[in-house]
């Protein structure tokens, strides 16, 4: 995805007059929503888009504990040490989630969230543009 994603986001930003950072935040939010839909809301998931390369990274974070009571949010110390030998109790350890595995329904959810956030941003642009003209008579097409 990478650079192509940034190119598309920059193009949308230019066409609609929306800050690209705002659109990137919307895409991150949409991917987070899709991930939580696929893996469950109890999962501690973080989604980040690198603002320079466009690379998308989704990570499931789990707290390291002695005894696992919630496998969605906790991992045992011995299991964590298989991944990171310096892992300690109370730390968080992350595992990469493949975005390609989200599935069709999660992808549609992400699409809806992106469209909604872009519409909200467009509305704010229009509102900002015309708020200064409040009380003026404006002719429109």
mmCIF file of C-alpha atoms in Angstrom:
data_model
loop_
_atom_site.group_PDB
_atom_site.id
_atom_site.type_symbol
_atom_site.label_atom_id
_atom_site.label_comp_id
_atom_site.label_asym_id
_atom_site.label_seq_id
_atom_site.Cartn_x
_atom_site.Cartn_y
_atom_site.Cartn_z
ATOM 1 C CA UNK A 1 0.000 0.000 0.000
ATOM 2 C CA UNK A 2 2.529 2.553 1.229
ATOM 3 C CA UNK A 3 3.235 5.498 -1.005
ATOM 4 C CA UNK A 4 0.095 4.943 -3.111
ATOM 5 C CA UNK A 5 -2.060 5.436 -0.007
ATOM 6 C CA UNK A 6 -0.419 8.784 0.721
ATOM 7 C CA UNK A 7 -0.855 9.873 -2.902
ATOM 8 C CA UNK A 8 -4.587 9.086 -2.820
ATOM 9 C CA UNK A 9 -5.028 10.815 0.543
ATOM 10 C CA UNK A 10 -3.174 13.920 -0.679
ATOM 11 C CA UNK A 11 -5.352 14.003 -3.801
ATOM 12 C CA UNK A 12 -8.571 13.727 -1.752
ATOM 13 C CA UNK A 13 -7.306 16.467 0.550
ATOM 14 C CA UNK A 14 -6.635 18.807 -2.371
ATOM 15 C CA UNK A 15 -9.976 18.083 -4.074
ATOM 16 C CA UNK A 16 -12.064 18.551 -0.946
ATOM 17 C CA UNK A 17 -9.978 21.208 0.811
ATOM 18 C CA UNK A 18 -9.301 18.953 3.807
ATOM 19 C CA UNK A 19 -6.011 18.672 5.695
ATOM 20 C CA UNK A 20 -4.260 15.392 4.793
ATOM 21 C CA UNK A 21 -3.460 14.783 8.461
ATOM 22 C CA UNK A 22 -7.187 14.770 9.167
ATOM 23 C CA UNK A 23 -7.780 12.198 6.421
ATOM 24 C CA UNK A 24 -4.903 10.037 7.692
ATOM 25 C CA UNK A 25 -6.459 10.148 11.173
ATOM 26 C CA UNK A 26 -9.774 9.069 9.631
ATOM 27 C CA UNK A 27 -8.119 6.127 7.865
ATOM 28 C CA UNK A 28 -6.353 5.088 11.096
ATOM 29 C CA UNK A 29 -9.643 5.322 12.966
ATOM 30 C CA UNK A 30 -11.400 3.288 10.273
ATOM 31 C CA UNK A 31 -8.748 0.574 10.325
ATOM 32 C CA UNK A 32 -8.913 0.462 14.127
ATOM 33 C CA UNK A 33 -12.699 0.067 13.950
ATOM 34 C CA UNK A 34 -12.308 -2.713 11.378
ATOM 35 C CA UNK A 35 -9.670 -4.476 13.500
ATOM 36 C CA UNK A 36 -11.846 -4.303 16.608
ATOM 37 C CA UNK A 37 -14.767 -5.672 14.594
ATOM 38 C CA UNK A 38 -12.651 -8.618 13.420
ATOM 39 C CA UNK A 39 -10.721 -9.360 16.620
ATOM 40 C CA UNK A 40 -13.149 -8.076 19.258
ATOM 41 C CA UNK A 41 -13.505 -4.794 21.119
ATOM 42 C CA UNK A 42 -11.649 -6.211 24.137
ATOM 43 C CA UNK A 43 -8.408 -6.369 22.149
ATOM 44 C CA UNK A 44 -5.938 -3.547 22.786
ATOM 45 C CA UNK A 45 -5.129 -2.678 19.184
ATOM 46 C CA UNK A 46 -3.182 0.261 17.801
ATOM 47 C CA UNK A 47 -3.100 1.289 14.152
ATOM 48 C CA UNK A 48 -0.516 3.718 12.804
ATOM 49 C CA UNK A 49 0.155 5.083 9.353
ATOM 50 C CA UNK A 50 3.681 6.356 8.797
ATOM 51 C CA UNK A 51 3.223 9.937 7.564
ATOM 52 C CA UNK A 52 6.319 9.724 5.336
ATOM 53 C CA UNK A 53 6.230 6.228 3.811
ATOM 54 C CA UNK A 54 2.499 5.482 4.034
ATOM 55 C CA UNK A 55 3.160 2.091 5.591
ATOM 56 C CA UNK A 56 0.284 0.854 7.745
ATOM 57 C CA UNK A 57 1.017 -1.019 10.961
ATOM 58 C CA UNK A 58 -1.590 -2.689 13.164
ATOM 59 C CA UNK A 59 -0.435 -4.103 16.501
ATOM 60 C CA UNK A 60 -2.267 -6.057 19.167
ATOM 61 C CA UNK A 61 -0.849 -5.147 22.591
ATOM 62 C CA UNK A 62 -1.061 -7.536 25.525
ATOM 63 C CA UNK A 63 -0.014 -6.991 29.126
ATOM 64 C CA UNK A 64 2.531 -9.438 30.554
ATOM 65 C CA UNK A 65 1.207 -11.159 33.691
ATOM 66 C CA UNK A 66 1.994 -14.174 35.885
ATOM 67 C CA UNK A 67 -1.396 -15.780 35.409
ATOM 68 C CA UNK A 68 -3.515 -15.108 32.330
ATOM 69 C CA UNK A 69 -7.160 -14.385 33.161
ATOM 70 C CA UNK A 70 -8.093 -12.675 29.876
ATOM 71 C CA UNK A 71 -6.251 -14.101 26.843
ATOM 72 C CA UNK A 72 -7.424 -11.206 24.632
ATOM 73 C CA UNK A 73 -5.528 -8.630 26.693
ATOM 74 C CA UNK A 74 -2.930 -10.630 28.648
ATOM 75 C CA UNK A 75 -0.024 -12.945 27.942
ATOM 76 C CA UNK A 76 2.065 -15.023 30.325
ATOM 77 C CA UNK A 77 5.650 -14.027 31.112
ATOM 78 C CA UNK A 78 7.056 -17.250 29.668
ATOM 79 C CA UNK A 79 5.131 -16.798 26.421
ATOM 80 C CA UNK A 80 6.281 -13.171 26.177
ATOM 81 C CA UNK A 81 9.900 -14.177 26.744
ATOM 82 C CA UNK A 82 9.725 -16.457 23.698
ATOM 83 C CA UNK A 83 9.225 -13.295 21.646
ATOM 84 C CA UNK A 84 11.331 -10.871 23.715
ATOM 85 C CA UNK A 85 13.907 -12.248 26.155
ATOM 86 C CA UNK A 86 13.941 -8.957 28.097
ATOM 87 C CA UNK A 87 10.167 -8.933 28.728
ATOM 88 C CA UNK A 88 9.152 -8.140 32.321
ATOM 89 C CA UNK A 89 5.922 -8.398 34.296
ATOM 90 C CA UNK A 90 3.674 -5.393 33.694
ATOM 91 C CA UNK A 91 5.204 -4.594 30.297
ATOM 92 C CA UNK A 92 3.165 -4.686 27.119
ATOM 93 C CA UNK A 93 4.165 -6.799 24.171
ATOM 94 C CA UNK A 94 2.863 -6.301 20.668
ATOM 95 C CA UNK A 95 2.144 -8.689 17.861
ATOM 96 C CA UNK A 96 1.582 -7.562 14.293
ATOM 97 C CA UNK A 97 -1.897 -7.940 12.844
ATOM 98 C CA UNK A 98 -2.099 -8.413 9.090
ATOM 99 C CA UNK A 99 -4.500 -5.849 7.663
ATOM 100 C CA UNK A 100 -5.102 -8.094 4.671
ATOM 101 C CA UNK A 101 -6.788 -10.568 7.063
ATOM 102 C CA UNK A 102 -9.530 -8.136 8.126
ATOM 103 C CA UNK A 103 -12.053 -9.553 5.675
ATOM 104 C CA UNK A 104 -14.807 -8.090 3.546
ATOM 105 C CA UNK A 105 -17.142 -6.932 6.343
ATOM 106 C CA UNK A 106 -14.337 -5.209 8.247
ATOM 107 C CA UNK A 107 -13.191 -3.552 5.011
ATOM 108 C CA UNK A 108 -16.718 -2.250 4.381
ATOM 109 C CA UNK A 109 -16.847 -0.928 7.940
ATOM 110 C CA UNK A 110 -13.535 0.870 7.371
ATOM 111 C CA UNK A 111 -14.866 2.345 4.130
ATOM 112 C CA UNK A 112 -17.999 3.658 5.875
ATOM 113 C CA UNK A 113 -15.964 5.215 8.692
ATOM 114 C CA UNK A 114 -13.622 6.911 6.201
ATOM 115 C CA UNK A 115 -16.538 8.334 4.190
ATOM 116 C CA UNK A 116 -18.240 9.560 7.366
ATOM 117 C CA UNK A 117 -15.106 11.301 8.667
ATOM 118 C CA UNK A 118 -14.391 12.891 5.268
ATOM 119 C CA UNK A 119 -18.001 14.171 5.090
ATOM 120 C CA UNK A 120 -17.629 15.640 8.596
ATOM 121 C CA UNK A 121 -14.396 17.364 7.566
ATOM 122 C CA UNK A 122 -16.029 18.703 4.379
ATOM 123 C CA UNK A 123 -18.920 20.082 6.445
ATOM 124 C CA UNK A 124 -16.481 21.836 8.765
ATOM 125 C CA UNK A 125 -14.708 23.426 5.778
ATOM 126 C CA UNK A 126 -18.020 24.755 4.429
ATOM 127 C CA UNK A 127 -19.123 25.881 7.879
ATOM 128 C CA UNK A 128 -15.831 27.741 8.426
ATOM 129 C CA UNK A 129 -16.090 29.365 5.009
ATOM 130 C CA UNK A 130 -19.609 30.676 5.540
ATOM 131 C CA UNK A 131 -19.578 31.393 9.283
ATOM 132 C CA UNK A 132 -17.874 34.733 8.597
ATOM 133 C CA UNK A 133 -20.692 35.608 6.190
ATOM 134 C CA UNK A 134 -23.448 35.073 8.718
ATOM 135 C CA UNK A 135 -26.126 37.712 8.177
ATOM 136 C CA UNK A 136 -24.936 38.471 4.613
ATOM 137 C CA UNK A 137 -27.061 37.766 1.563
ATOM 138 C CA UNK A 138 -25.248 35.154 -0.523
ATOM 139 C CA UNK A 139 -26.149 34.146 -4.070
ATOM 140 C CA UNK A 140 -25.410 30.524 -4.945
ATOM 141 C CA UNK A 141 -25.802 28.203 -7.880
#
